[in-house]
Amino acid sequence: MKLGIVGLPNVGKSTLFNAITNAGAQSANYPFCTIEPNVGMVAVPDERLDKLAEMYSPDKYTPAVIEFVDIAGLVKGASKGEGLGNKFLSHIREVDAIVHVVRCFENDDIIHVEGSVDPKRDIETINLELIFSDMEMVQRRLDKATKALKGDKKMQGEVDFLKRLMESLEQGIPARAVEPYDDTEKEVLNTTALLSLKPVIYACNMSEEDFIGGINTNTRYLAVKEIADSEGAETLPICASLESEIAGLEPEEKEMFLSDLGLELSGLDRLIKTCYSLLGLISYLTAGKPEVRAWTIVKGTKAPQAAGKIHTDFERGFIRAEVVSFDALMECGNMVAAKEKGLVRSEGKEYVMQDGDIVLFRFNV
């Protein structure tokens, strides 16, 4: 999973990126690596994997990972090449979802690029740049479909939908807020590769006082939440400066620090949880002495396709999946006891994988 962190200059975007990638390096039993100065890999925290590691003492421990990309600060006119506009937009094309950092804090020492703190205006600034870029793409697609319509009346549905989509974009409505009426429209939308179609998490960067004092009375946070709700996006209240403090702590210190603040999870953990929910992702696990590992799949994936995540041969030669739920294995204490109690099931090609399934795939090629 690849997440792009975007935002206007001086909203706390790079502070948050540095905090969460450093936290991922410090707290996870996984070698952190920086691919480029603005790219970091973070292990997905998973207590189930830790428990399996205690059970099997594996030679290798491999959690799921998320790649975070700190995308260059955007300015007005990016869609026309202003600032680092073209680079900014090309980087967004490559990510699975956008973490849009919105400034919701006052600080006279940190100048806002627009001269004042206004989350609604800032969101519109970035959304409009994505929408302007999308409008060019939709217009090209519409021109092509209109020409094709002359020889193929089946194209009428696509033409009608692209016109409706264009009208929405012209009104400043992102593509993710446009509901397809049927499967044809859904297919057209999903093959347009639009920037404003990307799933979005609005990370409301708040002051420590506002973050701890109660987010539901914070007018700036509520303004962002209203926008997010209207377009099917997620909202995540966060304090980048607090995350910076948490990032360098040892696990025990971190737990105490969070507890003192009345928090159960760090910003990184909450961000990952929100991303999984937004993208409809779950994890299944493989376990044994050689390795315990988490594999990320889309909710609803069937066993053969899940096996294909490990190796294409597993999917091609799929015979069956031997499955036990994580909770059942923990109750039994080991795999032998789970088998004796009949809790290890043999599942076929139509089995839909569940979050926390521990699986051994049988295959033959």
XYZ file of C-alpha atoms in Angstrom:
365
model
C 0.000 0.000 0.000
C 1.343 3.393 -1.009
C 0.058 6.557 0.684
C 0.845 10.071 -0.509
C 1.029 12.819 2.121
C -0.062 16.118 0.566
C -0.833 19.623 1.752
C -0.039 23.288 1.304
C 3.368 24.535 2.527
C 3.702 25.002 6.327
C 0.742 22.830 7.352
C 2.914 20.266 9.200
C 3.069 17.768 6.336
C 6.794 16.972 6.551
C 6.713 17.057 10.377
C 4.014 14.390 10.303
C 5.852 12.359 7.639
C 9.087 12.408 9.654
C 7.247 11.515 12.866
C 5.285 8.545 11.511
C 8.161 7.082 9.484
C 10.534 7.422 12.435
C 7.926 5.879 14.738
C 7.591 2.982 12.319
C 11.347 2.506 12.414
C 11.585 2.660 16.198
C 8.645 0.558 17.324
C 8.456 -2.220 14.748
C 10.586 -5.317 14.490
C 11.242 -4.535 10.852
C 14.183 -2.830 9.152
C 13.095 0.705 8.291
C 14.433 1.981 5.004
C 14.355 5.310 3.240
C 14.099 4.684 -0.490
C 14.451 8.390 -1.305
C 14.620 11.406 1.025
C 10.842 11.719 0.788
C 9.826 8.039 0.865
C 9.647 5.780 3.920
C 8.464 2.240 4.604
C 6.585 1.591 7.838
C 5.609 -1.750 9.337
C 1.909 -2.234 10.078
C 1.570 -2.921 13.833
C -0.181 -6.262 14.371
C -0.353 -7.844 17.830
C -1.480 -11.127 16.261
C 1.833 -11.415 14.424
C 3.702 -10.740 17.668
C 1.776 -13.551 19.385
C 2.573 -15.955 16.536
C 6.251 -14.981 16.802
C 6.164 -15.916 20.508
C 4.561 -19.251 19.589
C 6.893 -20.237 16.721
C 10.160 -18.340 17.459
C 10.521 -17.921 13.685
C 13.733 -17.333 11.768
C 12.015 -14.444 9.999
C 9.326 -11.951 11.057
C 7.636 -10.059 8.200
C 4.782 -7.645 8.909
C 2.735 -5.939 6.231
C 4.249 -2.612 5.220
C 2.981 0.757 4.060
C 4.985 3.094 1.863
C 4.564 6.760 2.767
C 5.486 9.415 0.202
C 5.978 13.018 1.335
C 4.781 14.805 -1.799
C 6.139 18.303 -2.492
C 4.064 21.179 -1.081
C 1.483 22.376 -3.563
C 0.725 25.944 -4.618
C -2.110 27.457 -6.658
C -1.630 26.821 -10.363
C -0.023 23.384 -9.894
C -2.274 21.928 -12.593
C -0.723 24.488 -14.968
C 2.820 23.642 -13.894
C 3.254 26.301 -11.192
C 5.836 25.514 -8.486
C 6.510 21.773 -8.537
C 3.027 21.237 -9.962
C 3.689 18.603 -12.610
C 5.915 16.593 -10.270
C 3.310 16.928 -7.504
C 0.515 15.606 -9.735
C 2.596 12.734 -11.162
C 3.440 11.566 -7.629
C -0.251 11.550 -6.673
C -1.031 9.337 -9.682
C 1.217 6.623 -8.222
C -0.380 6.346 -4.755
C -3.306 4.197 -3.576
C -4.703 6.879 -1.267
C -4.036 10.463 -0.228
C -3.369 11.688 3.307
C -4.270 15.373 2.975
C -2.744 17.289 5.911
C -4.896 20.313 6.764
C -3.643 23.019 9.104
C -6.017 23.502 12.031
C -3.603 25.232 14.432
C -2.583 28.841 15.094
C 1.116 29.682 15.341
C 2.430 33.180 14.624
C 5.932 31.754 14.117
C 4.776 29.565 11.216
C 3.484 31.721 8.389
C 0.558 30.317 6.411
C 1.080 30.546 2.660
C -2.348 32.228 2.319
C -1.827 34.541 5.301
C -4.471 32.977 7.577
C -5.655 29.591 8.866
C -8.749 28.433 6.963
C -9.076 24.638 6.523
C -12.042 24.902 4.105
C -10.149 27.236 1.762
C -6.985 25.103 1.950
C -8.888 21.914 1.067
C -10.534 23.684 -1.868
C -7.129 24.917 -3.104
C -5.720 21.389 -3.383
C -8.962 19.769 -4.540
C -9.329 22.333 -7.323
C -5.806 21.680 -8.633
C -6.612 17.945 -8.809
C -9.982 18.691 -10.395
C -8.457 21.029 -13.046
C -6.075 18.238 -14.036
C -8.977 15.747 -14.133
C -11.095 18.032 -16.314
C -8.469 17.932 -19.067
C -8.422 14.131 -18.907
C -12.224 13.786 -18.894
C -12.545 16.215 -21.826
C -10.116 14.138 -23.903
C -12.022 10.963 -23.039
C -15.351 12.659 -23.822
C -14.126 13.881 -27.217
C -12.971 10.369 -28.085
C -16.224 8.748 -26.900
C -18.348 11.325 -28.793
C -16.525 10.500 -32.046
C -16.969 6.755 -31.422
C -20.693 7.291 -30.754
C -21.277 8.132 -34.433
C -20.455 4.555 -35.391
C -21.484 2.761 -32.202
C -24.659 3.738 -30.326
C -23.565 1.589 -27.380
C -21.222 4.459 -26.475
C -24.203 6.644 -25.497
C -24.050 5.568 -21.834
C -20.357 6.450 -21.576
C -20.877 9.828 -23.262
C -23.794 10.693 -20.942
C -21.827 9.746 -17.844
C -18.699 11.649 -18.901
C -20.845 14.758 -19.464
C -22.356 14.376 -15.977
C -18.895 13.823 -14.516
C -17.580 16.931 -16.298
C -20.461 19.035 -14.947
C -19.647 17.889 -11.390
C -15.948 18.674 -11.803
C -16.816 22.133 -13.177
C -18.790 22.736 -9.967
C -15.697 21.851 -7.900
C -17.028 18.417 -6.884
C -14.271 15.750 -6.789
C -14.792 12.546 -8.785
C -14.963 10.434 -5.609
C -18.210 12.260 -4.703
C -19.874 11.374 -8.049
C -22.073 8.282 -7.705
C -22.225 5.946 -10.764
C -25.807 4.908 -11.559
C -24.961 1.439 -12.910
C -22.096 -0.989 -13.643
C -21.326 0.665 -16.987
C -20.840 4.051 -15.352
C -18.834 2.439 -12.560
C -16.493 0.846 -15.102
C -16.058 4.141 -16.979
C -15.262 5.956 -13.717
C -12.767 3.327 -12.587
C -10.899 3.420 -15.907
C -10.431 7.198 -15.984
C -7.480 7.245 -13.511
C -8.642 10.566 -12.078
C -6.691 12.238 -9.276
C -9.814 13.429 -7.445
C -11.083 9.831 -7.441
C -8.314 8.731 -5.056
C -9.550 7.823 -1.562
C -8.688 10.606 0.903
C -7.993 10.888 4.615
C -8.047 14.476 5.845
C -5.452 14.637 8.639
C -6.435 17.635 10.761
C -3.163 18.874 12.237
C -4.166 20.485 15.533
C -2.344 22.147 18.388
C -1.608 19.934 21.388
C -4.067 21.944 23.479
C -6.913 21.547 20.958
C -6.120 17.894 20.261
C -6.215 16.879 23.919
C -8.869 19.418 24.961
C -11.657 17.902 22.861
C -11.871 17.698 19.092
C -15.655 17.625 18.817
C -15.936 21.262 19.879
C -13.149 22.424 17.554
C -14.747 24.445 14.738
C -11.876 23.888 12.291
C -11.956 20.121 12.782
C -15.762 20.084 12.402
C -15.493 22.096 9.169
C -13.084 19.505 7.727
C -15.304 16.630 8.887
C -18.306 18.157 7.118
C -16.348 18.325 3.833
C -15.051 14.754 4.276
C -18.536 13.383 4.986
C -19.926 15.065 1.859
C -17.416 13.361 -0.436
C -17.015 9.956 1.234
C -13.588 10.712 2.692
C -12.234 10.004 6.195
C -11.155 12.495 8.890
C -8.260 11.910 11.283
C -7.553 14.397 14.094
C -3.820 14.439 14.787
C -1.109 16.570 16.404
C 2.120 16.363 14.393
C 4.207 17.941 17.160
C 2.952 15.313 19.652
C 3.707 12.560 17.147
C 7.274 13.895 16.903
C 7.629 13.488 20.678
C 6.188 9.964 20.603
C 8.297 8.835 17.619
C 11.603 8.466 19.437
C 10.246 6.710 22.534
C 10.778 3.070 23.455
C 7.578 0.953 23.428
C 7.116 1.071 27.241
C 7.715 4.839 27.384
C 5.375 5.354 24.447
C 2.603 3.402 26.174
C 2.966 5.487 29.350
C 3.071 8.736 27.370
C -0.108 7.863 25.466
C -1.823 6.729 28.670
C -0.998 10.053 30.369
C -2.637 11.852 27.440
C -5.703 9.597 27.626
C -4.937 8.011 24.231
C -5.058 4.319 23.327
C -3.197 4.506 20.006
C -0.521 6.684 18.458
C -1.297 8.777 15.386
C 0.544 6.266 13.198
C -1.562 3.367 14.482
C -4.787 5.355 14.017
C -3.704 6.438 10.529
C -2.978 2.844 9.472
C -6.289 1.642 10.916
C -8.148 4.399 9.034
C -6.309 3.542 5.789
C -7.263 -0.142 6.029
C -10.895 0.803 6.643
C -10.957 3.370 3.814
C -9.425 0.982 1.271
C -11.351 -2.089 2.482
C -8.229 -4.064 3.391
C -7.672 -6.998 5.757
C -4.702 -9.204 6.645
C -4.292 -12.951 6.629
C -1.316 -14.639 8.303
C 1.103 -17.450 7.565
C 3.019 -19.012 10.431
C 5.780 -21.534 11.005
C 9.381 -21.845 12.155
C 10.825 -20.409 8.909
C 8.638 -17.273 9.005
C 5.575 -15.582 10.448
C 4.134 -13.080 8.009
C 1.134 -10.817 7.388
C -0.348 -10.486 3.896
C -2.618 -7.583 2.960
C -5.597 -8.306 0.721
C -8.865 -6.594 -0.228
C -11.894 -7.647 1.804
C -13.853 -10.240 -0.177
C -10.785 -11.893 -1.765
C -11.194 -15.639 -2.347
C -8.600 -18.210 -1.266
C -6.887 -18.815 -4.664
C -6.346 -15.074 -5.250
C -5.079 -14.660 -1.695
C -2.632 -17.510 -2.349
C -1.506 -15.661 -5.474
C -0.221 -12.853 -3.242
C 2.466 -15.274 -2.039
C 3.305 -16.670 -5.486
C 1.463 -16.953 -8.798
C 2.060 -20.739 -8.734
C 0.005 -20.950 -5.526
C -2.992 -19.478 -7.330
C -2.467 -21.386 -10.562
C -2.138 -24.776 -8.871
C -4.467 -24.105 -5.923
C -5.895 -27.286 -4.351
C -7.187 -26.145 -0.965
C -6.491 -23.866 1.985
C -6.064 -25.201 5.518
C -7.448 -22.422 7.704
C -7.704 -21.706 11.424
C -8.781 -18.393 12.928
C -6.220 -16.556 15.044
C -8.516 -16.588 18.104
C -9.094 -20.343 17.826
C -5.345 -21.024 17.606
C -4.661 -18.838 20.659
C -7.346 -20.656 22.665
C -5.846 -24.051 21.788
C -2.250 -22.992 22.379
C -0.780 -24.716 19.315
C -1.685 -26.027 15.865
C -1.725 -29.719 16.942
C -4.390 -29.040 19.600
C -6.394 -26.933 17.114
C -6.393 -29.846 14.632
C -7.427 -32.317 17.326
C -10.416 -30.120 18.172
C -11.385 -29.917 14.506
C -10.810 -26.158 14.329
C -8.480 -26.336 11.318
C -10.784 -26.266 8.295
C -10.151 -27.386 4.711
C -11.489 -24.679 2.378
C -11.884 -24.701 -1.409
C -11.736 -22.194 -4.257
C -14.881 -20.309 -3.251
C -13.769 -19.598 0.307
C -13.718 -15.862 1.099
C -10.753 -14.989 3.289
C -11.383 -13.443 6.714
C -9.255 -10.993 8.671
C -6.896 -12.909 10.964
C -7.118 -16.243 9.110
C -3.968 -18.309 9.588
C -3.496 -20.271 6.377
C -1.475 -23.048 4.804
C -2.090 -23.267 1.053
C -1.904 -26.643 -0.732
C -1.101 -26.416 -4.418
C 0.287 -28.453 -7.305
C 1.796 -27.209 -10.587
